[in-house]
Amino acid sequence: MRPRFGLSLIDRYVLRLTTGPMLACLAVTLVALLLERALRLLDLLSQSSDRFGYVVQLTGQLVPHYFGLALPVAFFVALFIVITKLSDGSEIDALLASGFSLTRLAAPFIGLGILLAIVSIIVFGYAQPYSRYAYRAVMHAAATAGWNGQLQAGAFVTDDKLIMTADQADPKGQRLERLFIRRMNPEGREEVITAESADLHVADDGATVTLILRNGRRILQSATGDFSILQFETFTTKAPLAGSSALLRARGGDERELTLGELAERAKSHNSILPRATVLAELYARLARAIFLPFLPLIAFPLGLAAKRGRRAPGLIFAGLLLLAFQHSLQLGQSLAEAGRLPAFAAIGTPLLLFTGFGVWMFAGSRNRPGETPISLFIASITDGCGRVLGAFRVKRAASA
């Protein structure tokens, strides 16, 4: 059978094994991150006039951001699962015995990493800048949309001239208990109102809400600066609903809103409003995140082969710490470049070179004895030490019982 697209039967087999776990892990991670953020947004926009619509829009704009973060994690987890599965079934041993080298076995995974690097460039370089600006535009519209005529218990309605809160409220947020209002009247004088209970009624035009207050007190500042106090059984007043929305600034005021091409143009320009070091650091950091993906198989192979001896959890923990360290080292490099302490290329290139070099070193060390590298042996020694400590503790506990 002739290879399809230059891929042998073995290549297609391992890629098919990798695709399923990677997509599943990517979907689970993405949904979990989006749900957590959606709940926070729902709480943040609880008093918005269309909070559910805004939350859906905002969550949709976050997909490119979280997709870019979840992609390397999903890729590595899938690699680890597939390599340990092939190792447990002795399929890797059979391939090595038949003349395949470890480098040849890793080739389809590295090819997949190159493909994902291109996807990452598209997401980080072009989709994410537009979605970040769209997210800020929707958030800006939600923040300036005004009050919707409902008030939840313990929540605050805040405007330039109004603060309102209630201790208790019915499910619709329109029958309140122990209400507090502080506002500025049209003459610019302060007014404070407290009431034991209140009913809210939204006007048909949707522009104002009528508040029917019962058993309360009204404190009003006079033109001379004195305060008058009015105690009432029933008092009716009105409050505005939707306010005017100011326009959001044009895209490009933040380097994270610029595409890769725009970042390159700003780096060459001498009239950019953004510092050149900041622009270069953002450009190099995005490219570094994409370049790192093809090197993940070089790290996953030694750790996955070492997991044949039952050491999967330490290998995954070590890989997770490695990915986290890489992400934070890029952020640190960006900060150093923006502060002018290091050139942008050195600040971003140094951690990239260290982590990719580490991957190459690990893979090269496992070519002669697969799964045995200084890191895997170090993890094994820690695991064995923890096992001995736990075993001694169990023996001591059993003896004391």
CSV table of C-alpha atoms in Angstrom, one decimal:
chain,number,residue,atom,x,y,z
A,1,MET,CA,0.0,0.0,0.0
A,2,ARG,CA,1.4,3.4,-1.0
A,3,PRO,CA,1.7,6.0,1.8
A,4,ARG,CA,-1.0,8.6,1.7
A,5,PHE,CA,0.4,12.2,1.9
A,6,GLY,CA,3.8,10.8,2.7
A,7,LEU,CA,2.5,9.0,5.8
A,8,SER,CA,3.1,5.4,6.4
A,9,LEU,CA,0.6,3.0,8.1
A,10,ILE,CA,2.4,3.5,11.4
A,11,ASP,CA,2.2,7.2,11.1
A,12,ARG,CA,-1.5,7.2,10.4
A,13,TYR,CA,-2.1,4.8,13.3
A,14,VAL,CA,-0.3,6.9,15.9
A,15,LEU,CA,-1.8,10.1,14.7
A,16,ARG,CA,-5.3,8.6,14.8
A,17,LEU,CA,-4.6,7.5,18.4
A,18,THR,CA,-3.4,11.0,19.3
A,19,THR,CA,-6.3,13.0,17.7
A,20,GLY,CA,-9.1,11.6,19.8
A,21,PRO,CA,-7.6,12.2,23.3
A,22,MET,CA,-6.3,15.6,22.2
A,23,LEU,CA,-9.7,16.8,21.0
A,24,ALA,CA,-11.4,15.4,24.0
A,25,CYS,CA,-8.9,17.1,26.4
A,26,LEU,CA,-9.1,20.3,24.5
A,27,ALA,CA,-12.9,20.3,24.6
A,28,VAL,CA,-13.1,19.5,28.3
A,29,THR,CA,-10.5,22.1,29.3
A,30,LEU,CA,-12.1,24.8,27.1
A,31,VAL,CA,-15.6,24.2,28.4
A,32,ALA,CA,-14.4,24.2,32.0
A,33,LEU,CA,-12.5,27.5,31.6
A,34,LEU,CA,-15.4,29.1,29.8
A,35,LEU,CA,-18.0,28.0,32.3
A,36,GLU,CA,-15.9,29.3,35.2
A,37,ARG,CA,-15.5,32.7,33.4
A,38,ALA,CA,-19.2,32.8,32.4
A,39,LEU,CA,-20.3,32.4,36.1
A,40,ARG,CA,-18.0,35.3,37.1
A,41,LEU,CA,-19.3,37.4,34.3
A,42,LEU,CA,-22.9,36.6,35.2
A,43,ASP,CA,-22.2,37.8,38.8
A,44,LEU,CA,-20.4,40.9,37.5
A,45,LEU,CA,-23.2,41.9,35.2
A,46,SER,CA,-26.1,40.9,37.4
A,47,GLN,CA,-27.6,44.4,37.2
A,48,SER,CA,-27.1,44.9,33.5
A,49,SER,CA,-30.2,45.4,31.3
A,50,ASP,CA,-29.4,42.3,29.2
A,51,ARG,CA,-26.9,40.3,31.3
A,52,PHE,CA,-27.5,36.9,29.7
A,53,GLY,CA,-27.1,38.3,26.2
A,54,TYR,CA,-23.9,40.1,27.2
A,55,VAL,CA,-22.5,37.0,29.0
A,56,VAL,CA,-23.1,34.9,25.9
A,57,GLN,CA,-21.3,37.4,23.7
A,58,LEU,CA,-18.4,37.9,26.2
A,59,THR,CA,-18.0,34.1,26.6
A,60,GLY,CA,-17.9,33.7,22.8
A,61,GLN,CA,-15.1,36.3,22.5
A,62,LEU,CA,-13.0,34.4,25.1
A,63,VAL,CA,-12.9,31.2,23.0
A,64,PRO,CA,-9.7,32.1,21.0
A,65,HIS,CA,-7.9,33.2,24.3
A,66,TYR,CA,-8.7,30.0,26.2
A,67,PHE,CA,-8.2,27.8,23.1
A,68,GLY,CA,-4.6,29.1,22.8
A,69,LEU,CA,-4.0,28.4,26.5
A,70,ALA,CA,-5.5,24.9,26.4
A,71,LEU,CA,-3.9,23.8,23.1
A,72,PRO,CA,-0.4,22.9,24.5
A,73,VAL,CA,-1.9,21.2,27.5
A,74,ALA,CA,-4.2,19.1,25.5
A,75,PHE,CA,-1.5,18.2,23.0
A,76,PHE,CA,0.9,17.1,25.7
A,77,VAL,CA,-1.7,15.1,27.6
A,78,ALA,CA,-2.7,13.3,24.4
A,79,LEU,CA,1.0,12.6,23.6
A,80,PHE,CA,1.5,11.2,27.1
A,81,ILE,CA,-1.6,9.0,26.9
A,82,VAL,CA,-0.7,7.6,23.5
A,83,ILE,CA,3.0,6.9,24.3
A,84,THR,CA,2.1,5.2,27.6
A,85,LYS,CA,-0.5,3.1,25.8
A,86,LEU,CA,1.9,2.0,23.0
A,87,SER,CA,4.6,1.3,25.7
A,88,ASP,CA,2.2,-0.7,27.9
A,89,GLY,CA,1.2,-2.8,24.9
A,90,SER,CA,4.9,-3.4,24.0
A,91,GLU,CA,4.2,-1.9,20.6
A,92,ILE,CA,7.1,0.5,20.8
A,93,ASP,CA,9.4,-2.3,21.8
A,94,ALA,CA,8.2,-4.3,18.7
A,95,LEU,CA,8.7,-1.3,16.4
A,96,LEU,CA,12.2,-0.7,17.9
A,97,ALA,CA,13.1,-4.3,17.4
A,98,SER,CA,11.9,-4.2,13.8
A,99,GLY,CA,14.3,-1.5,13.0
A,100,PHE,CA,12.4,1.7,13.7
A,101,SER,CA,14.4,4.3,15.6
A,102,LEU,CA,13.0,6.4,18.4
A,103,THR,CA,13.5,9.5,16.2
A,104,ARG,CA,11.4,7.9,13.4
A,105,LEU,CA,8.7,7.0,15.9
A,106,ALA,CA,8.6,10.6,17.1
A,107,ALA,CA,8.4,12.1,13.5
A,108,PRO,CA,4.6,12.0,13.1
A,109,PHE,CA,4.1,13.6,16.6
A,110,ILE,CA,6.6,16.4,15.7
A,111,GLY,CA,4.8,16.9,12.4
A,112,LEU,CA,1.5,17.2,14.3
A,113,GLY,CA,3.3,19.7,16.6
A,114,ILE,CA,4.3,21.8,13.5
A,115,LEU,CA,0.7,21.8,12.3
A,116,LEU,CA,-0.5,22.9,15.7
A,117,ALA,CA,2.1,25.6,15.7
A,118,ILE,CA,0.6,27.0,12.6
A,119,VAL,CA,-2.8,26.9,14.2
A,120,SER,CA,-1.4,28.6,17.3
A,121,ILE,CA,0.0,31.4,15.1
A,122,ILE,CA,-3.4,31.9,13.5
A,123,VAL,CA,-5.1,31.9,16.9
A,124,PHE,CA,-2.6,34.0,18.9
A,125,GLY,CA,-1.5,36.2,16.0
A,126,TYR,CA,-4.8,37.1,14.3
A,127,ALA,CA,-8.0,35.7,15.9
A,128,GLN,CA,-7.1,36.6,19.5
A,129,PRO,CA,-6.3,40.3,19.0
A,130,TYR,CA,-9.7,40.9,17.3
A,131,SER,CA,-11.6,38.8,19.9
A,132,ARG,CA,-9.8,40.7,22.8
A,133,TYR,CA,-10.9,44.0,21.4
A,134,ALA,CA,-14.5,42.7,20.8
A,135,TYR,CA,-14.6,41.4,24.4
A,136,ARG,CA,-13.6,44.9,25.7
A,137,ALA,CA,-16.2,46.5,23.4
A,138,VAL,CA,-19.0,44.2,24.7
A,139,MET,CA,-17.9,44.7,28.3
A,140,HIS,CA,-17.8,48.5,27.7
A,141,ALA,CA,-21.4,48.3,26.3
A,142,ALA,CA,-22.6,46.2,29.2
A,143,ALA,CA,-21.0,48.6,31.8
A,144,THR,CA,-22.7,51.6,30.3
A,145,ALA,CA,-26.0,50.0,29.5
A,146,GLY,CA,-27.6,51.2,32.6
A,147,TRP,CA,-29.8,49.6,35.3
A,148,ASN,CA,-32.6,47.2,34.2
A,149,GLY,CA,-35.1,48.1,36.9
A,150,GLN,CA,-34.4,45.0,39.1
A,151,LEU,CA,-32.4,44.7,42.3
A,152,GLN,CA,-31.1,41.5,43.9
A,153,ALA,CA,-30.5,41.2,47.6
A,154,GLY,CA,-27.1,42.6,48.7
A,155,ALA,CA,-26.3,43.9,45.2
A,156,PHE,CA,-25.6,47.6,44.4
A,157,VAL,CA,-26.9,49.7,41.6
A,158,THR,CA,-24.3,52.4,40.9
A,159,ASP,CA,-24.4,55.3,38.5
A,160,ASP,CA,-22.7,58.7,38.4
A,161,LYS,CA,-25.5,60.1,40.6
A,162,LEU,CA,-27.1,57.1,42.2
A,163,ILE,CA,-26.3,54.3,44.7
A,164,MET,CA,-29.0,51.8,45.7
A,165,THR,CA,-29.0,48.6,47.6
A,166,ALA,CA,-31.5,46.4,49.5
A,167,ASP,CA,-31.0,43.7,52.2
A,168,GLN,CA,-33.8,41.4,50.8
A,169,ALA,CA,-35.6,41.1,47.4
A,170,ASP,CA,-38.1,38.8,45.8
A,171,PRO,CA,-37.0,36.5,42.9
A,172,LYS,CA,-37.9,39.2,40.3
A,173,GLY,CA,-35.9,41.9,42.2
A,174,GLN,CA,-38.9,44.3,42.3
A,175,ARG,CA,-40.2,43.9,45.8
A,176,LEU,CA,-37.5,45.0,48.3
A,177,GLU,CA,-36.9,45.1,52.0
A,178,ARG,CA,-34.7,47.6,53.9
A,179,LEU,CA,-33.8,49.8,51.0
A,180,PHE,CA,-31.1,52.4,50.9
A,181,ILE,CA,-30.7,55.1,48.2
A,182,ARG,CA,-28.2,57.9,47.9
A,183,ARG,CA,-28.3,60.2,44.9
A,184,MET,CA,-27.8,63.7,43.6
A,185,ASN,CA,-31.0,65.5,42.6
A,186,PRO,CA,-31.2,67.7,39.5
A,187,GLU,CA,-30.1,70.7,41.4
A,188,GLY,CA,-26.9,68.9,42.4
A,189,ARG,CA,-27.8,68.5,46.1
A,190,GLU,CA,-27.4,65.2,48.0
A,191,GLU,CA,-30.4,63.1,48.9
A,192,VAL,CA,-30.5,60.0,51.1
A,193,ILE,CA,-33.6,57.8,51.4
A,194,THR,CA,-34.1,54.7,53.6
A,195,ALA,CA,-37.3,52.6,53.7
A,196,GLU,CA,-38.5,49.4,55.3
A,197,SER,CA,-40.0,48.2,52.0
A,198,ALA,CA,-40.4,49.3,48.4
A,199,ASP,CA,-41.9,48.3,45.1
A,200,LEU,CA,-40.3,48.9,41.7
A,201,HIS,CA,-42.3,49.5,38.6
A,202,VAL,CA,-40.6,50.0,35.2
A,203,ALA,CA,-42.2,52.6,33.0
A,204,ASP,CA,-43.7,51.5,29.6
A,205,ASP,CA,-41.0,53.5,27.7
A,206,GLY,CA,-38.3,51.7,29.6
A,207,ALA,CA,-36.6,55.0,30.5
A,208,THR,CA,-37.5,55.3,34.2
A,209,VAL,CA,-38.5,53.2,37.2
A,210,THR,CA,-41.0,54.3,39.8
A,211,LEU,CA,-40.2,53.5,43.4
A,212,ILE,CA,-43.0,53.3,45.9
A,213,LEU,CA,-41.4,53.5,49.3
A,214,ARG,CA,-43.0,52.7,52.7
A,215,ASN,CA,-42.1,53.6,56.3
A,216,GLY,CA,-38.9,55.4,55.8
A,217,ARG,CA,-36.9,58.6,56.1
A,218,ARG,CA,-35.7,61.1,53.5
A,219,ILE,CA,-32.7,63.4,54.2
A,220,LEU,CA,-32.3,66.2,51.7
A,221,GLN,CA,-29.6,68.9,51.5
A,222,SER,CA,-31.0,72.4,51.0
A,223,ALA,CA,-29.6,75.1,48.8
A,224,THR,CA,-27.8,76.6,51.9
A,225,GLY,CA,-26.1,73.3,52.7
A,226,ASP,CA,-28.4,72.4,55.6
A,227,PHE,CA,-30.1,69.0,55.8
A,228,SER,CA,-33.9,68.5,56.2
A,229,ILE,CA,-35.3,65.2,57.4
A,230,LEU,CA,-38.7,63.9,56.3
A,231,GLN,CA,-40.3,60.8,57.9
A,232,PHE,CA,-42.9,59.2,55.7
A,233,GLU,CA,-45.3,56.3,55.5
A,234,THR,CA,-45.5,56.3,51.7
A,235,PHE,CA,-43.3,58.1,49.3
A,236,THR,CA,-43.0,57.9,45.5
A,237,THR,CA,-40.0,58.8,43.5
A,238,LYS,CA,-38.4,58.0,40.1
A,239,ALA,CA,-35.0,56.9,39.0
A,240,PRO,CA,-33.5,56.7,35.4
A,241,LEU,CA,-32.8,53.4,33.8
A,242,ALA,CA,-30.6,53.1,30.6
A,243,GLY,CA,-27.8,55.6,30.4
A,244,SER,CA,-26.0,56.8,27.3
A,245,SER,CA,-23.1,54.6,26.1
A,246,ALA,CA,-19.8,56.3,25.4
A,247,LEU,CA,-17.8,55.0,22.4
A,248,LEU,CA,-14.9,52.7,23.0
A,249,ARG,CA,-11.5,53.8,21.7
A,250,ALA,CA,-10.3,52.4,18.4
A,251,ARG,CA,-8.5,49.0,18.3
A,252,GLY,CA,-4.8,49.1,18.8
A,253,GLY,CA,-4.4,51.1,22.0
A,254,ASP,CA,-3.1,47.9,23.6
A,255,GLU,CA,-0.4,45.7,22.1
A,256,ARG,CA,-2.5,42.6,22.8
A,257,GLU,CA,-5.1,43.9,20.3
A,258,LEU,CA,-2.6,44.0,17.5
A,259,THR,CA,-2.1,41.2,15.0
A,260,LEU,CA,1.3,39.8,14.2
A,261,GLY,CA,1.6,41.9,11.0
A,262,GLU,CA,0.5,45.0,12.9
A,263,LEU,CA,3.0,44.3,15.6
A,264,ALA,CA,5.8,44.0,13.0
A,265,GLU,CA,4.8,47.3,11.4
A,266,ARG,CA,4.6,49.1,14.8
A,267,ALA,CA,8.1,47.7,15.7
A,268,LYS,CA,9.5,49.3,12.5
A,269,SER,CA,7.6,52.5,12.9
A,270,HIS,CA,9.1,55.5,14.8
A,271,ASN,CA,5.7,57.1,15.4
A,272,SER,CA,3.9,54.3,17.3
A,273,ILE,CA,2.1,55.3,20.5
A,274,LEU,CA,3.3,52.0,22.1
A,275,PRO,CA,6.9,51.6,23.2
A,276,ARG,CA,9.0,49.6,20.7
A,277,ALA,CA,10.2,47.2,23.5
A,278,THR,CA,6.6,46.4,24.5
A,279,VAL,CA,5.6,45.7,20.9
A,280,LEU,CA,8.7,43.5,20.2
A,281,ALA,CA,8.2,41.6,23.5
A,282,GLU,CA,4.5,40.8,22.5
A,283,LEU,CA,5.5,39.8,19.0
A,284,TYR,CA,8.3,37.4,20.1
A,285,ALA,CA,6.2,35.9,23.0
A,286,ARG,CA,3.4,34.9,20.6
A,287,LEU,CA,5.9,33.3,18.2
A,288,ALA,CA,7.7,31.6,21.1
A,289,ARG,CA,4.4,29.9,22.2
A,290,ALA,CA,3.9,28.5,18.7
A,291,ILE,CA,7.5,27.4,18.2
A,292,PHE,CA,7.5,25.5,21.5
A,293,LEU,CA,4.7,23.1,20.4
A,294,PRO,CA,6.8,20.9,18.0
A,295,PHE,CA,9.2,20.3,20.9
A,296,LEU,CA,6.6,18.9,23.3
A,297,PRO,CA,6.9,15.4,21.8
A,298,LEU,CA,10.6,15.4,22.6
A,299,ILE,CA,9.6,15.8,26.3
A,300,ALA,CA,6.6,13.6,26.2
A,301,PHE,CA,8.4,10.6,24.7
A,302,PRO,CA,11.0,10.1,27.6
A,303,LEU,CA,8.3,10.7,30.3
A,304,GLY,CA,5.8,8.5,28.6
A,305,LEU,CA,8.3,5.6,28.2
A,306,ALA,CA,9.4,5.9,31.8
A,307,ALA,CA,5.7,5.7,32.8
A,308,LYS,CA,5.7,2.0,31.7
A,309,ARG,CA,7.1,1.3,35.2
A,310,GLY,CA,4.0,2.7,36.9
A,311,ARG,CA,5.2,6.3,37.3
A,312,ARG,CA,2.6,8.2,35.3
A,313,ALA,CA,1.4,10.6,37.9
A,314,PRO,CA,4.9,12.0,38.6
A,315,GLY,CA,5.6,12.3,34.9
A,316,LEU,CA,2.4,14.3,34.3
A,317,ILE,CA,3.0,16.5,37.3
A,318,PHE,CA,6.5,17.2,36.1
A,319,ALA,CA,5.2,18.1,32.6
A,320,GLY,CA,2.5,20.3,34.1
A,321,LEU,CA,5.1,22.2,36.1
A,322,LEU,CA,7.3,22.5,33.0
A,323,LEU,CA,4.5,24.0,30.9
A,324,LEU,CA,3.6,26.4,33.7
A,325,ALA,CA,7.2,27.4,34.1
A,326,PHE,CA,7.5,28.1,30.4
A,327,GLN,CA,4.4,30.3,30.4
A,328,HIS,CA,5.6,32.3,33.4
A,329,SER,CA,9.1,32.6,32.1
A,330,LEU,CA,7.7,34.2,28.9
A,331,GLN,CA,5.6,36.6,31.1
A,332,LEU,CA,8.7,37.5,33.1
A,333,GLY,CA,10.7,38.1,29.9
A,334,GLN,CA,8.0,40.4,28.6
A,335,SER,CA,8.1,42.4,31.9
A,336,LEU,CA,11.8,42.7,31.8
A,337,ALA,CA,11.7,43.8,28.1
A,338,GLU,CA,9.0,46.4,28.8
A,339,ALA,CA,11.0,47.7,31.7
A,340,GLY,CA,14.0,48.1,29.5
A,341,ARG,CA,16.2,45.7,31.6
A,342,LEU,CA,16.8,43.3,28.7
A,343,PRO,CA,16.4,43.4,24.9
A,344,ALA,CA,13.1,41.9,23.8
A,345,PHE,CA,14.8,39.2,21.7
A,346,ALA,CA,17.0,38.0,24.6
A,347,ALA,CA,14.2,38.3,27.2
A,348,ILE,CA,11.9,36.0,25.2
A,349,GLY,CA,14.6,33.9,23.3
A,350,THR,CA,16.4,32.8,26.4
A,351,PRO,CA,13.5,30.9,28.1
A,352,LEU,CA,12.5,29.5,24.7
A,353,LEU,CA,16.1,28.3,24.0
A,354,LEU,CA,16.3,26.8,27.5
A,355,PHE,CA,13.1,24.8,27.4
A,356,THR,CA,13.5,23.6,23.8
A,357,GLY,CA,17.1,22.7,24.5
A,358,PHE,CA,15.9,20.8,27.6
A,359,GLY,CA,13.5,18.8,25.4
A,360,VAL,CA,16.1,18.0,22.8
A,361,TRP,CA,18.5,16.9,25.7
A,362,MET,CA,15.9,14.6,27.2
A,363,PHE,CA,15.0,13.0,23.9
A,364,ALA,CA,18.6,12.5,22.9
A,365,GLY,CA,19.4,10.9,26.2
A,366,SER,CA,16.6,8.4,25.8
A,367,ARG,CA,17.5,7.3,22.3
A,368,ASN,CA,19.9,4.6,23.5
A,369,ARG,CA,17.9,3.5,26.5
A,370,PRO,CA,14.3,4.6,25.9
A,371,GLY,CA,12.6,6.0,29.0
A,372,GLU,CA,15.8,6.4,31.0
A,373,THR,CA,17.0,10.0,31.3
A,374,PRO,CA,18.4,11.9,34.3
A,375,ILE,CA,14.9,13.5,34.7
A,376,SER,CA,13.0,10.2,34.6
A,377,LEU,CA,15.5,8.6,37.0
A,378,PHE,CA,15.2,11.6,39.3
A,379,ILE,CA,11.4,11.2,39.2
A,380,ALA,CA,11.7,7.5,39.9
A,381,SER,CA,14.0,8.1,42.9
A,382,ILE,CA,11.5,10.6,44.3
A,383,THR,CA,8.6,8.2,43.8
A,384,ASP,CA,10.5,5.3,45.4
A,385,GLY,CA,11.4,7.5,48.3
A,386,CYS,CA,7.9,8.6,48.9
A,387,GLY,CA,6.8,4.9,48.6
A,388,ARG,CA,9.3,3.8,51.2
A,389,VAL,CA,8.2,6.6,53.6
A,390,LEU,CA,4.5,5.7,53.2
A,391,GLY,CA,5.3,2.0,53.6
A,392,ALA,CA,7.2,2.7,56.8
A,393,PHE,CA,4.4,4.9,58.1
A,394,ARG,CA,1.8,2.1,57.4
A,395,VAL,CA,4.0,-0.4,59.2
A,396,LYS,CA,4.4,1.8,62.2
A,397,ARG,CA,0.7,2.6,62.3
A,398,ALA,CA,-0.2,-1.1,62.0
A,399,ALA,CA,2.2,-1.9,64.9
A,400,SER,CA,0.8,0.7,67.1
A,401,ALA,CA,-2.8,-0.6,66.4
